[in-house]
Each structure stands twice: as structure tokens, then as C-alpha cells.
Coordinates of C-alpha atoms and ligand atoms in Angstrom, one line a residue:
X1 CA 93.3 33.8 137.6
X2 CA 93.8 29.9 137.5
X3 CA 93.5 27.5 140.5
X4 CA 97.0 27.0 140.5
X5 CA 98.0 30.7 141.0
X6 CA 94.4 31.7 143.4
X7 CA 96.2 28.6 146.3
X8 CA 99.8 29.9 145.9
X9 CA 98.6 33.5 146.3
X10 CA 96.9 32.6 149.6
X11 CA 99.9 30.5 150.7
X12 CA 102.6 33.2 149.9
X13 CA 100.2 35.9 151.9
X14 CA 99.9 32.8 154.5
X15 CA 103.5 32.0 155.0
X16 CA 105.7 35.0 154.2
X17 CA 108.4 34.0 156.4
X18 CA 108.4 30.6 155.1
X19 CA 110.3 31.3 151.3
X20 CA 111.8 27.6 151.1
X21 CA 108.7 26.0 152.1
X22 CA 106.8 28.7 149.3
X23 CA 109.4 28.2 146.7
X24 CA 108.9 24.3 147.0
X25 CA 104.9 24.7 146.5
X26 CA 105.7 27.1 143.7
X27 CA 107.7 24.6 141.9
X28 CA 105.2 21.8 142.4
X29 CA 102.2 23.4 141.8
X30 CA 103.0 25.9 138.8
X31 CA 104.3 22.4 136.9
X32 CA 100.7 20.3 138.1
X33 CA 98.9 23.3 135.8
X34 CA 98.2 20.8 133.0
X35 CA 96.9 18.2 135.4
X36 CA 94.9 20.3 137.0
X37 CA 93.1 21.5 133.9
X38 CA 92.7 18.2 132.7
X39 CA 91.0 17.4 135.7
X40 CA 88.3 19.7 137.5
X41 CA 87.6 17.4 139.8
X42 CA 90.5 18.2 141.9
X43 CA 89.5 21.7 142.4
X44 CA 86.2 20.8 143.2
X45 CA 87.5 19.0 145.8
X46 CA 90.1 21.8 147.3
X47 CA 92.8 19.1 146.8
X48 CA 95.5 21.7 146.9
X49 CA 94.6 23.6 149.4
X50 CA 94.2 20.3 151.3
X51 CA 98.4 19.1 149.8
X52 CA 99.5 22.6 151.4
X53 CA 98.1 22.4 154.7
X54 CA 100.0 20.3 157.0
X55 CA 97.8 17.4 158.6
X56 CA 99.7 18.3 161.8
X57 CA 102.3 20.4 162.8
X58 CA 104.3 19.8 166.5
X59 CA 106.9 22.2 167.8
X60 CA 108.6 21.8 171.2
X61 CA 111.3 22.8 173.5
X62 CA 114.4 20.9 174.1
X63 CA 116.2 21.7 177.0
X64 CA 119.4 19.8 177.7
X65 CA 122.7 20.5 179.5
X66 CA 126.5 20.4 177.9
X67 CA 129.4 19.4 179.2
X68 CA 130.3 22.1 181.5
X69 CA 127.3 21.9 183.2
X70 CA 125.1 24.5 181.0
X71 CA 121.4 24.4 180.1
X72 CA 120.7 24.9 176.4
X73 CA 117.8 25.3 174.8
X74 CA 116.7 24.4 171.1
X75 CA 113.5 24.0 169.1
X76 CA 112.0 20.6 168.3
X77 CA 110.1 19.8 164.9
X78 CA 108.0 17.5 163.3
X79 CA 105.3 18.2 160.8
X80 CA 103.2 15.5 159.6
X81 CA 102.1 16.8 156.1
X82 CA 100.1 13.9 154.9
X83 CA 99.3 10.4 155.3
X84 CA 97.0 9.8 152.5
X85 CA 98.9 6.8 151.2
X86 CA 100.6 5.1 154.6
X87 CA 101.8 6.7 157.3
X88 CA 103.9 10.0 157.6
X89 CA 107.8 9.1 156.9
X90 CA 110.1 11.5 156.4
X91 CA 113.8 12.1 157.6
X92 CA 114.9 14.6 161.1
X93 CA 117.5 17.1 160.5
X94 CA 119.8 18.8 163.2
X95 CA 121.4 22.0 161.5
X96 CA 121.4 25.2 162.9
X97 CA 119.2 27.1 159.8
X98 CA 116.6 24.7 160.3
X99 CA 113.0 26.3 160.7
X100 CA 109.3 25.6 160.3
X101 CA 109.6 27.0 156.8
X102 CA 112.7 24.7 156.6
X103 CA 110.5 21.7 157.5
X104 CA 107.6 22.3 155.8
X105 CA 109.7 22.1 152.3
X106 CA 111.1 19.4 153.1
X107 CA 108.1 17.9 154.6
X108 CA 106.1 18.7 151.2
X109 CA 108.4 17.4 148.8
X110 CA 108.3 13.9 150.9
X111 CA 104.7 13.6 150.1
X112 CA 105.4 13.6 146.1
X113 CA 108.8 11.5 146.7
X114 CA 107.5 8.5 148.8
X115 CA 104.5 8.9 146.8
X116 CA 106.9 8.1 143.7
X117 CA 108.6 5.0 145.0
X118 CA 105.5 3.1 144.8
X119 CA 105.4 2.3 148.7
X120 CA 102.4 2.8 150.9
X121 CA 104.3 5.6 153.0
X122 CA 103.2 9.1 153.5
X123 CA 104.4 12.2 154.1
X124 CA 106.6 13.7 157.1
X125 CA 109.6 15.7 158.1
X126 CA 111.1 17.0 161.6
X127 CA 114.0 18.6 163.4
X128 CA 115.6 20.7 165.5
X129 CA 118.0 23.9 164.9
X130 CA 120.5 22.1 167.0
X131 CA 123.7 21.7 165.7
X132 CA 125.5 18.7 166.3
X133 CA 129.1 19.9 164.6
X134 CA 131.4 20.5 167.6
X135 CA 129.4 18.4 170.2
X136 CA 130.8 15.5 172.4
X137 CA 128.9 12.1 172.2
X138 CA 127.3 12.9 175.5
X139 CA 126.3 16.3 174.5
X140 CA 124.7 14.6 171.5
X141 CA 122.9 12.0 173.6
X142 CA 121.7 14.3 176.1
X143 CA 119.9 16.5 173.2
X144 CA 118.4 13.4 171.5
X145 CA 117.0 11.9 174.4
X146 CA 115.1 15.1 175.1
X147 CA 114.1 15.5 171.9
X148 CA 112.5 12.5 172.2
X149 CA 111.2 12.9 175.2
X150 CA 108.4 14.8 173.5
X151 CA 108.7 13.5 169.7
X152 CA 107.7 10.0 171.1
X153 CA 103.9 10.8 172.0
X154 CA 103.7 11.6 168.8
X155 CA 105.1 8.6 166.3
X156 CA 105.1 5.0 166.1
X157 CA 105.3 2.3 163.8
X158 CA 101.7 2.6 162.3
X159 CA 102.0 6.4 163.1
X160 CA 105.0 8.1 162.0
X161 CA 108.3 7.1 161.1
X162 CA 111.1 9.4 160.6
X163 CA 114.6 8.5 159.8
X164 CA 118.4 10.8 159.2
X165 CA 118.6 13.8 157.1
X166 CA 121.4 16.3 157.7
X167 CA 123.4 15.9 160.9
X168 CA 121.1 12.6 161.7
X169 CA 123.0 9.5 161.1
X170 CA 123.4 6.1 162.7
X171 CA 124.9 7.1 165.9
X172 CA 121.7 10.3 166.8
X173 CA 119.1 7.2 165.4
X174 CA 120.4 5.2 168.0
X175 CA 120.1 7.2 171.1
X176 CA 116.8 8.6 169.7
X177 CA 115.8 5.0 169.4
X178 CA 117.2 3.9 172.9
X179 CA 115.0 6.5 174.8
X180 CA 111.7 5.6 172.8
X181 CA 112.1 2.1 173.7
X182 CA 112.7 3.5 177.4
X183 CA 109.8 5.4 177.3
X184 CA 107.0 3.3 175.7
X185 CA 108.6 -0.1 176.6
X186 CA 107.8 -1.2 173.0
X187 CA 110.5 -2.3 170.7
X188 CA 109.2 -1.5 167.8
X189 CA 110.3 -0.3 163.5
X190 CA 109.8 3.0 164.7
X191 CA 112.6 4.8 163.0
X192 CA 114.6 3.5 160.3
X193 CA 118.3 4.0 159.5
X194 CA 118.4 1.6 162.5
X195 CA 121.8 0.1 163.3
X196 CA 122.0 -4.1 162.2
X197 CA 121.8 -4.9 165.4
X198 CA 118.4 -3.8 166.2
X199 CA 116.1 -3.6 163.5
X200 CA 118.4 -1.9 161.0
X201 CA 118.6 -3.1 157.2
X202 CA 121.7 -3.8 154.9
X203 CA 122.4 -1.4 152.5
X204 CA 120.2 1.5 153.9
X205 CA 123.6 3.6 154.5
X206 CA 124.2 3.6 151.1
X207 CA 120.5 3.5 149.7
X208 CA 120.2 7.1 148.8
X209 CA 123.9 8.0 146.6
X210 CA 123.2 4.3 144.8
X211 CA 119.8 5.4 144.6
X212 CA 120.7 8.6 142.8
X213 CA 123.2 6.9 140.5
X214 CA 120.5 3.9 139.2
X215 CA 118.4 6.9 138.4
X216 CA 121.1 8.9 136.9
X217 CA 122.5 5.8 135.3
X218 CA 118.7 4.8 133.7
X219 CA 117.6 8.2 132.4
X220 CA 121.7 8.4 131.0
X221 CA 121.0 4.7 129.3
X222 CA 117.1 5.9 128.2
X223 CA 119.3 8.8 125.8
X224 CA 122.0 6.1 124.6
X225 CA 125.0 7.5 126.9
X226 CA 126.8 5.9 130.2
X227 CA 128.4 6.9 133.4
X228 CA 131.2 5.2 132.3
X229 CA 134.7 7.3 131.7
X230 CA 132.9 10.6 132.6
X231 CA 133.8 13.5 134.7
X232 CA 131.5 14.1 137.7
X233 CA 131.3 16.8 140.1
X234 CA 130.0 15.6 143.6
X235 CA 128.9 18.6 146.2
X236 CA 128.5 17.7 150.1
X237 CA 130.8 14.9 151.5
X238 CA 128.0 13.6 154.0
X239 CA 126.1 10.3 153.7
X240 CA 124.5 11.0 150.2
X241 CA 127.6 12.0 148.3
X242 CA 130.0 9.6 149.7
X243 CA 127.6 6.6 148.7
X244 CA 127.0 8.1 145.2
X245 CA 130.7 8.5 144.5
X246 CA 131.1 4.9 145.8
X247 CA 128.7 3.9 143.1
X248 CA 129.8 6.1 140.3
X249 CA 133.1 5.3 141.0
X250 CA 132.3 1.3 140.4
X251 CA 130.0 1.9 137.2
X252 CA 133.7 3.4 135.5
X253 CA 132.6 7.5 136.4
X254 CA 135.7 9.6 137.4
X255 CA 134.5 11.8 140.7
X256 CA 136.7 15.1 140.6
X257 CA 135.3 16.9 143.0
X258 CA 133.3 16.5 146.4
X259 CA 132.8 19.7 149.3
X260 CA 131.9 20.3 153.0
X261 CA 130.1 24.1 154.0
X262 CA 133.8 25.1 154.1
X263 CA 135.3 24.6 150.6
X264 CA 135.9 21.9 148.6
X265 CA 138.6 19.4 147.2
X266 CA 139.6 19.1 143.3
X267 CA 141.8 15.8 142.9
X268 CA 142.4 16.1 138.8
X269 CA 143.6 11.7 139.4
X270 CA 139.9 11.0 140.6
X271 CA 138.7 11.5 144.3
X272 CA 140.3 8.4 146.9
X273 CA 136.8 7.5 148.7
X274 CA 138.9 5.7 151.6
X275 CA 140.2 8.9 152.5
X276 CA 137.1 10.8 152.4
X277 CA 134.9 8.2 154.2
X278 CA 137.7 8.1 157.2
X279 CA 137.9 11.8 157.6
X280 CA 134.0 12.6 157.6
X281 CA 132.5 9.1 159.0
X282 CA 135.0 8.1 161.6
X283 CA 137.3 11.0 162.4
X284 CA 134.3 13.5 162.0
X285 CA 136.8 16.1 160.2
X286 CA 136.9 18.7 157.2
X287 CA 137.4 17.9 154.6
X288 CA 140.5 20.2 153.7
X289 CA 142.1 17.5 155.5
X290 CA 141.5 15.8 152.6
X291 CA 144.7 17.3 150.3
X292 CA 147.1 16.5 153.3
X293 CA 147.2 12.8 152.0
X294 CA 146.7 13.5 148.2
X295 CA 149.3 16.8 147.9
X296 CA 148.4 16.9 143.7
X297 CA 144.4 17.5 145.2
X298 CA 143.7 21.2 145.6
X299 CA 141.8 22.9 148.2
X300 CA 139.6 25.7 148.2
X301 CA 137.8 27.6 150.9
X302 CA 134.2 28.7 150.0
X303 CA 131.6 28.3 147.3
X304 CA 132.5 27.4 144.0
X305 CA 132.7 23.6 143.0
X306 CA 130.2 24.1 140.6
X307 CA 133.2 26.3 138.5
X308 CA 135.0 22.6 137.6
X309 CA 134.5 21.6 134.3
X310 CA 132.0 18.3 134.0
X311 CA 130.1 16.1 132.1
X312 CA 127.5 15.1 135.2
X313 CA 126.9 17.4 138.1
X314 CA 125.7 16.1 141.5
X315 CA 124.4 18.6 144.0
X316 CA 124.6 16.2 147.2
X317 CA 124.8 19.1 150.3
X318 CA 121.4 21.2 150.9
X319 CA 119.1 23.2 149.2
X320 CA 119.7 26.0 146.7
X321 CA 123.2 25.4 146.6
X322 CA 123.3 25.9 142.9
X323 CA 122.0 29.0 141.7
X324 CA 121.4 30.6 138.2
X325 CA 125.0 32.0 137.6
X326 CA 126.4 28.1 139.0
X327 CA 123.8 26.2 136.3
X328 CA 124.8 28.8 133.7
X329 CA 128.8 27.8 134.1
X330 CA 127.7 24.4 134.1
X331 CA 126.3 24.7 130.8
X332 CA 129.2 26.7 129.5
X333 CA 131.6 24.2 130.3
X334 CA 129.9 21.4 128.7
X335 CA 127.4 19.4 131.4
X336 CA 125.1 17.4 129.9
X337 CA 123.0 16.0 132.9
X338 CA 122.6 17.1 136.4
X339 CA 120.5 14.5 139.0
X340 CA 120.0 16.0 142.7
X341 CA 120.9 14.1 145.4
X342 CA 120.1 16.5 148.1
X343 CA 116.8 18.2 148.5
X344 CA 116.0 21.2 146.5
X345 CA 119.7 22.2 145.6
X346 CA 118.7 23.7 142.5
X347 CA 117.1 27.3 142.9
X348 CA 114.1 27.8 140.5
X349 CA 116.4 29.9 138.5
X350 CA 118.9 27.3 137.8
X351 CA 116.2 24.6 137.2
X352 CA 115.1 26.5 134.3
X353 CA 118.5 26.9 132.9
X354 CA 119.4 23.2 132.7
X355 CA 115.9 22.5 131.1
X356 CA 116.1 25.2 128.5
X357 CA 119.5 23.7 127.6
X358 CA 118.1 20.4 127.5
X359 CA 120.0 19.3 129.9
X360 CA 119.2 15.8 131.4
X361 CA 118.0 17.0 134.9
X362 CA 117.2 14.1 137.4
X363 CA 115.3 16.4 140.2
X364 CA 115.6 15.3 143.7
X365 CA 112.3 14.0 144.6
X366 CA 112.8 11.5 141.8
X367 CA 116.5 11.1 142.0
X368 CA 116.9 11.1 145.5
X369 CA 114.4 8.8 146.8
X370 CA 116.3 5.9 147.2
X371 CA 116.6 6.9 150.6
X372 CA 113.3 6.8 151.9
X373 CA 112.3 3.8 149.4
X374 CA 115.2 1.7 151.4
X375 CA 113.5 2.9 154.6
X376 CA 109.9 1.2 153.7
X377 CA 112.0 -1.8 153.2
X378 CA 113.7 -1.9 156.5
X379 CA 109.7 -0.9 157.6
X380 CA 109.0 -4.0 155.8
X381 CA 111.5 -6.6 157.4
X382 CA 110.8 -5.3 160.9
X383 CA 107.1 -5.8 160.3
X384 CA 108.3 -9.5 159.1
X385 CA 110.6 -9.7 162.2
X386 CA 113.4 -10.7 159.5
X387 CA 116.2 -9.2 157.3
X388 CA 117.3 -9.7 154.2
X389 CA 120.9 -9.6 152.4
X390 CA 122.6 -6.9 151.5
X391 CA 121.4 -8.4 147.7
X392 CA 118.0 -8.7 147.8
X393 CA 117.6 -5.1 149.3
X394 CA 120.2 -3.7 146.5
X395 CA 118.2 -5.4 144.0
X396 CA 114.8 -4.1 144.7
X397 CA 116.8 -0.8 145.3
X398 CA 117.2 -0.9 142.0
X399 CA 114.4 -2.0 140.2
X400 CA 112.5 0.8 142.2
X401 CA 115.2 4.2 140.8
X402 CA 114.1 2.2 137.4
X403 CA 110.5 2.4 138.0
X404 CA 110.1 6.0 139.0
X405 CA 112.2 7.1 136.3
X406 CA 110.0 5.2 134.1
X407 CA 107.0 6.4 135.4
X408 CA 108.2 10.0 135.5
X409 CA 109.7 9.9 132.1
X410 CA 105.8 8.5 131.2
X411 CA 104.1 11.4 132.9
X412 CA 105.8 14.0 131.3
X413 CA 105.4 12.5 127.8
X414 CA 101.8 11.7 128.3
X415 CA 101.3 15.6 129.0
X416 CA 103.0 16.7 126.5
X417 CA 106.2 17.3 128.5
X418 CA 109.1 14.5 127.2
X419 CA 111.8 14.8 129.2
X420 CA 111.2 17.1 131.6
X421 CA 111.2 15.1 134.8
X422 CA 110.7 17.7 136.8
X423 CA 106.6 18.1 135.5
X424 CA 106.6 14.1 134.9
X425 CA 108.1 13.1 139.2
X426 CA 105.2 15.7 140.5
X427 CA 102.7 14.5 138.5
X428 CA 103.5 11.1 139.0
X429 CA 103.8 11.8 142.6
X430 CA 101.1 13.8 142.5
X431 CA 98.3 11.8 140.6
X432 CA 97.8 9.0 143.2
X433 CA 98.1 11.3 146.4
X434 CA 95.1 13.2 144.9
X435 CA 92.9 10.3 143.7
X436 CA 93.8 8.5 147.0
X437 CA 92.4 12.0 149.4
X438 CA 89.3 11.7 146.5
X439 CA 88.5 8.2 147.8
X440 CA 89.1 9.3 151.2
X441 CA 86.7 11.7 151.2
X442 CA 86.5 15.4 153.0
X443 CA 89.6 15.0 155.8
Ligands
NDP786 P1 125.0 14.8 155.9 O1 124.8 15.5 157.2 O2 125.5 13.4 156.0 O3 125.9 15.6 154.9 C1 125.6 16.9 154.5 C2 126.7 17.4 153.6 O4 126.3 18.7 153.0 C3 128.0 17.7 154.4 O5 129.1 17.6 153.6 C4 127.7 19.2 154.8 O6 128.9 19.9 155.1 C5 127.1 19.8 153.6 N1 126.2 20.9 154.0 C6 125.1 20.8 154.8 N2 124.6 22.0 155.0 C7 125.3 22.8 154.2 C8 125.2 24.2 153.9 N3 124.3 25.0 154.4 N4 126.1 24.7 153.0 C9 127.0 23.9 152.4 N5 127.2 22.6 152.7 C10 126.3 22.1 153.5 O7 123.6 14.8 155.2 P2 123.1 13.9 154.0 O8 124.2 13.5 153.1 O9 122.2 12.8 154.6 O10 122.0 14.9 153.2 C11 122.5 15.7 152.2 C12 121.2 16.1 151.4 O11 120.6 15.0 150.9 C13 120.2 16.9 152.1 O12 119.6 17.8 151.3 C14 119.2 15.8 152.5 O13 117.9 16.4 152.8 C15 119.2 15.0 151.3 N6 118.7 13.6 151.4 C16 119.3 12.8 152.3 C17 118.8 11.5 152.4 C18 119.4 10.5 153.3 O14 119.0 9.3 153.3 N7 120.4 10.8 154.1 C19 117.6 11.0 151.6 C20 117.2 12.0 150.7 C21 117.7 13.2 150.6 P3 129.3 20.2 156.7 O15 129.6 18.9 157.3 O16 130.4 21.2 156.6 O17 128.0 20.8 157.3

């Protein structure tokens, strides 16, 4: 039995109630087999066994009381998977399906991502099963302060630095941030995804849907095609997919569709952003409201977006959200590349599917790391105790999506893989995680 399959063994028997956080690994490490081989020195070293083990794991209680009076009780997250390369950084995410296993997935695929954008940032995720949908302003303060109440002993700006993920935007980082400057006294880039008036950086709200679209827009240039005048189906209509439909929209691609965990919106003229980005961001709504305004839009409730005829598709909401069956109508109706904005949305099944159709499939550690990439920046210009335009941190932006789709495309040729940026972003991401633990030594 190889290396590769002796450590997933072990980790399935390890973790069987983890099958995100095992289906992540599997995908990782089954593609690093040629690395691997090439390489003996990173079995004699137990690197993988090292990647899979979390560095640290915290879980806590947070109690905190509603409106009427009533004491609630969630679970509290954060597992620092690696700091090899800089310190831990990943995003928090309230939702009520979130888990360790949940966590750990995410927490994983950071380490390869941040690895990927070239910054000196490690690898980190957290959260909380809390759900935030629903909830007054209060209610959400009360359950961020006490979730910081404990996270706080924990992070810091050398330390640990997490940031928004699903149901964490700029209104939960700033009462998260408000309490840890309460409790340690120390104003400090602690989290990022701050707001611009203390400590936050231009363009991080829209870092990780431009992100995706410079690195859909280079690996579509790279083949001799454009975004320009095609058809793109966007799921989610959160923070991600709003900002990549902004961008698509500008570089000439027509969005059809976008979705909430509801249903989703079809508007055959091209999606009106203005109306999306007041129902979600300010008015907090559904986004059925959506075909109120725009009566020649179509509504429907449930699954199913991934049914709409496209020439690019954009999974933008959570993970496996597009299965085998979605990826095989996709191909049927004429896709031709597919870049993940959200973490994971493909299921192993469908990954395989839009490879063996040669489809040009952007995965999300690549294709999504604008995000995180834009953090380290705003990391960068609180360390400097400045802040730069909206420009300069579009620009680097930018030339970083270019650079790890170079570097991704690079690693996949170089093993034998071209095109498949699925095998070229881990072993990219992979390479200098692994020489960087060899020169670290045993820890
Ligand atoms: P938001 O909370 O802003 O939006 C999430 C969107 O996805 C909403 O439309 C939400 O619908 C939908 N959604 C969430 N859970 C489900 C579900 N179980 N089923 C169907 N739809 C769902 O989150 P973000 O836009 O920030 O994050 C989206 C994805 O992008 C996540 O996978 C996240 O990890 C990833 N990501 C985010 C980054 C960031 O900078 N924000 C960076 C890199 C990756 P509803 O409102 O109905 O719940």
C-alpha cells in the first residue's frame, strides 16, 4: 500500500465522524501521489501525518442571552492547523451545520491556499454553529462578545488571525474586534475584514469575487477565450458572489443566475447587482424578493441553479453544492470552465466529471484565495500603521490571482498533469509547506 493511502487509512479510522474534513484530505493527498514518489524524503519525515494533525485545536462554550431574556448556548471553534509559513489565518464561520469536521476542512484547505498566495500566513479556521439568520443586532453582539471572550487568549497579531467566512461580515468583525480590544487593551491587526475606520483595508469586501474572476479571467486568456459576452451562472448571493458578479459584470460577462439556501433567481436580461446588493447587504432579505422588482426574473424555490444553461459556472455558496448529476448537466448544456468561489462546492464526484471533460476547472483553494491574500495585505498596512488606495491593493490583488494560476498551471505541467489545476494548486501549495516543516525540523 503507498504512503499516500497507509495516512488516509489511519485518518478515515481516526475521524469517521469527520467526512468533510476526510473528503478534503482525500482530495489533497490522493493528487500529491506523484510528489510524493518523487520525493522520499517527505515520508521519511512523516510530513503527512504531520499536514493532518492539527497544531492545535480549541473548542468552547458560548453562553449568551436573547432578547427575551433566554440563555443560549453554542459551541465555539478554532483550530489552528499549521503555522509552518507565518502565523495561522483563516476565516470564522457562524452557520448552524458547522462542526469540528466542518472546521478541520476548511481549516486544511487554508494551509495549501495561503500557502499559494505567496504570503508568509499559515493555516487556521474557526466558528461556531450559531446561526446568525433571524437574530437582532443585540442578539448578534451579545454572541460575539462571548465568543470572544474565550477566542481572545488564544490569537493575536503574531499569533492568529482569523477573518469572515459564512455569516461573518463586517458588522460580527466589529463587535468581535471591540471586545478584544476591551479585553487585552491592545489595539492591535488582530482580525482582518476590519471596518476603514479602524484598521480595515480598501477593497478587502470585494477581494475574494474579483479574486475569483482575475483567476477565472487568466486561466480563460491562458486557452485564447474571454469573459466577455458569456453566460455565467453565479450560486450564493453572500459576499463572494455578489463581488464576483460585480466584476464579471464589468469585464462584459452576462450573470444569469445567482441563489440563497432557499431557491434561486433566473433574470434571462442579466442579473441587476443594485437590487441584489440592497436586499442581502442592507435589508438582510431573500432573495425571492429579488423578482418583485424585475417581474421578467423567475423564481424558484430549492436546488437547482446548476439546471441553467452556461458557458462559465460559479459555485459561490458552501461546500458540495454541486454534485455528479449537477457537473454532468453542466457539461450537457455546453460549460466550458467552472472556477470555485466557495470552499469545496464541488463533491469529488463532480470534480472528476469536469476534468474528464476537459473542462477548465479553477478549484477553490486557487480560485478563491483572493480573500485571504487581501487579508495579509490589510495584515501588512496595520503592521505599517498606514493604508493604501483602493488601487494599489486592487492592483497587487491582481498580480497575485495571476501568479498562482501561473504557478499552479506550472506545477501540473511539470508533473505531467497540464491543465489540471486541481494536482498543480496542491502541489504548489503543498511543496513549500513541506520543505518549510523539513527546515524546521521535528515539531
Ligand atoms: P456569506 O455568508 O456572505 O454568503 C453565503 C451564501 O451562500 C449565501 O447566499 C447563503 O444563503 C448561501 N449558503 C450558505 N450556506 C448554504 C447552504 N448550506 N446551502 C445553500 N446555500 C448556502 O458567505 P461568503 O460569501 O463569505 O462565503 C461563501 C463561500 O465562499 C463559503 O464557502 C466560504 O468559505 C467561501 N470563501 C469566502 C471568503 C470570504 O472572503 N468571504 C474567502 C474564501 C472563501 P443564505 O443566506 O440563505 O444562508
Amino acid at each position: 500500500m503507498s504512503y499516500v493511502q497507509n495516512v488516509l487509512d489511519h485518518l478515515i479510522q481516526k475521524n469517521p465522524s469527520q467526512p468533510e474534513f476526510i473528503q478534503a484530505a482525500t482530495e489533497v493527498l490522493t493528487s500529491l501521489e506523484p510528489v510524493i514518489q518523487a520525493n522520499p524524503k517527505y515520508e521519511e519525515a512523516a510530513i503527512l501525518e504531520r499536514l493532518v494533525e492539527p497544531e492545535r485545536q480549541i473548542i468552547f462554550r458560548v453562553p449568551w442571552v436573547d432578547d427575551h431574556g433566554k440563555v443560549h448556548v453554542n459551541t465555539g471553534y478554532r483550530v489552528q492547523f499549521n503555522s509552518a509559513i507565518g502565523p495561522y489565518k483563516g476565516g470564522l464561520r457562524l452557520h448552524p451545520s458547522v462542526t469540528l469536521g466542518t472546521i478541520k476542512f476548511l481549516g486544511f484547505e487554508q494551509i495549501f491556499k495561503n500557502s499559494l498566495t505567496g504570503q508568509p500566513i499559515g493555516g487556521g479556521k474557526g466558528g461556531s454553529d450559531f446561526d446568525p439568520k433571524g437574530k437582532s443586532d443585540r442578539e448578534v453582539m451579545a454572541f460575539c462578545q462571548s465568543f470572544m471572550t474565550e477566542l481572545f487568549r488564544h490569537i493575536g497579531a503574531t499569533t492568529d488571525v482569523p477573518a469572515g467566512d459564512i455569516g461573518v461580515g463586517g458588522r460580527e468583525i466589529g463587535y468581535l474586534y471591540g471586545q478584544y480590544k476591551r479585553l487585552t487593551n491592545h489595539f492591535e491587526g488582530v482580525l482582518t475584514g476590519k471596518g476603514l475606520t479602524y484598521g480595515g483595508s480598501l477593497a478587502r469586501t470585494e477581494a475574494t469575487g474579483y479574486g475569483l474572476i482575475y483567476f477565472l479571467d487568466e486561466m480563460l486568456k491562458d486557452h485564447g477565450k474571454s469573459i466577455a459576452g458569456k453566460t455565467i451562472v453565479i450560486s450564493g448571493s453572500g459576499n463572494v458572489a455578489i463581488y464576483a458578479t460585480e466584476k464579471a459584470q464589468q469585464l462584459g460577462g452576462k450573470v444569469v443566475a445567482l441563489s440563497d439556501s432557499t431557491g434561486y433567481v433566473y433574470d434571462p436580461d442579466g442579473i441587476k447587482l443594485d437590487t441584489v446588493k440592497r436586499i442581502k447587504e442592507v435589508e438582510r432579505g431573500r432573495i425571492s424578493e429579488y423578482v418583485k422588482e424585475h417581474p421578467t426574473a423567475k423564481y424558484t424555490d430549492g436546488k437547482g441553479i446548476w439546471s441553467i444553461p452556461c458557458d462559465i459556472a460559479l459555485p459561490c455558496a458552501t461546500q458540495n453544492e454541486l454534485d455528479e448529476a449537477d457537473a454532468k448537466m453542466l457539461v450537457k448544456n455546453g460549460v466550458f470552465a467552472v472556477a470555485e468561489g466557495a470552499n469545496m462546492p464541488s463533491t469529488i464526484g463532480a470534480t472528476n466529471v469536469f476534468l474528464d471533460n476537459k473542462i477548465l476547472f479553477g478549484p477553490g483553494k486557487a480560485a478563491n484565495a483572493g480573500g485571504v491574500a487581501t487579508s495579509a495585505l490589510e495584515m501588512s498596512q496595520n503592521a505599517g500603521m498606514t493604508s493604501w488606495s483602493f488601487e494599489t491593493v486592487d492592483n497587487k490583488l491582481h498580480d497575485i490571482m495571476i501568479n498562482i494560476y501561473k504557478n499552479a498551471s506550472a506545477a501540473a505541467k511539470q508533473y505531467g498533469y497540464t491543465d489540471n489545476f486541481v494536482v498543480g494548486a496542491n502541489i504548489a501549495g503543498f511543496t513549500k509547506v513541506a520543505d518549510t516543516m523539513l527546515a524546521q525540523g521535528v515539531c
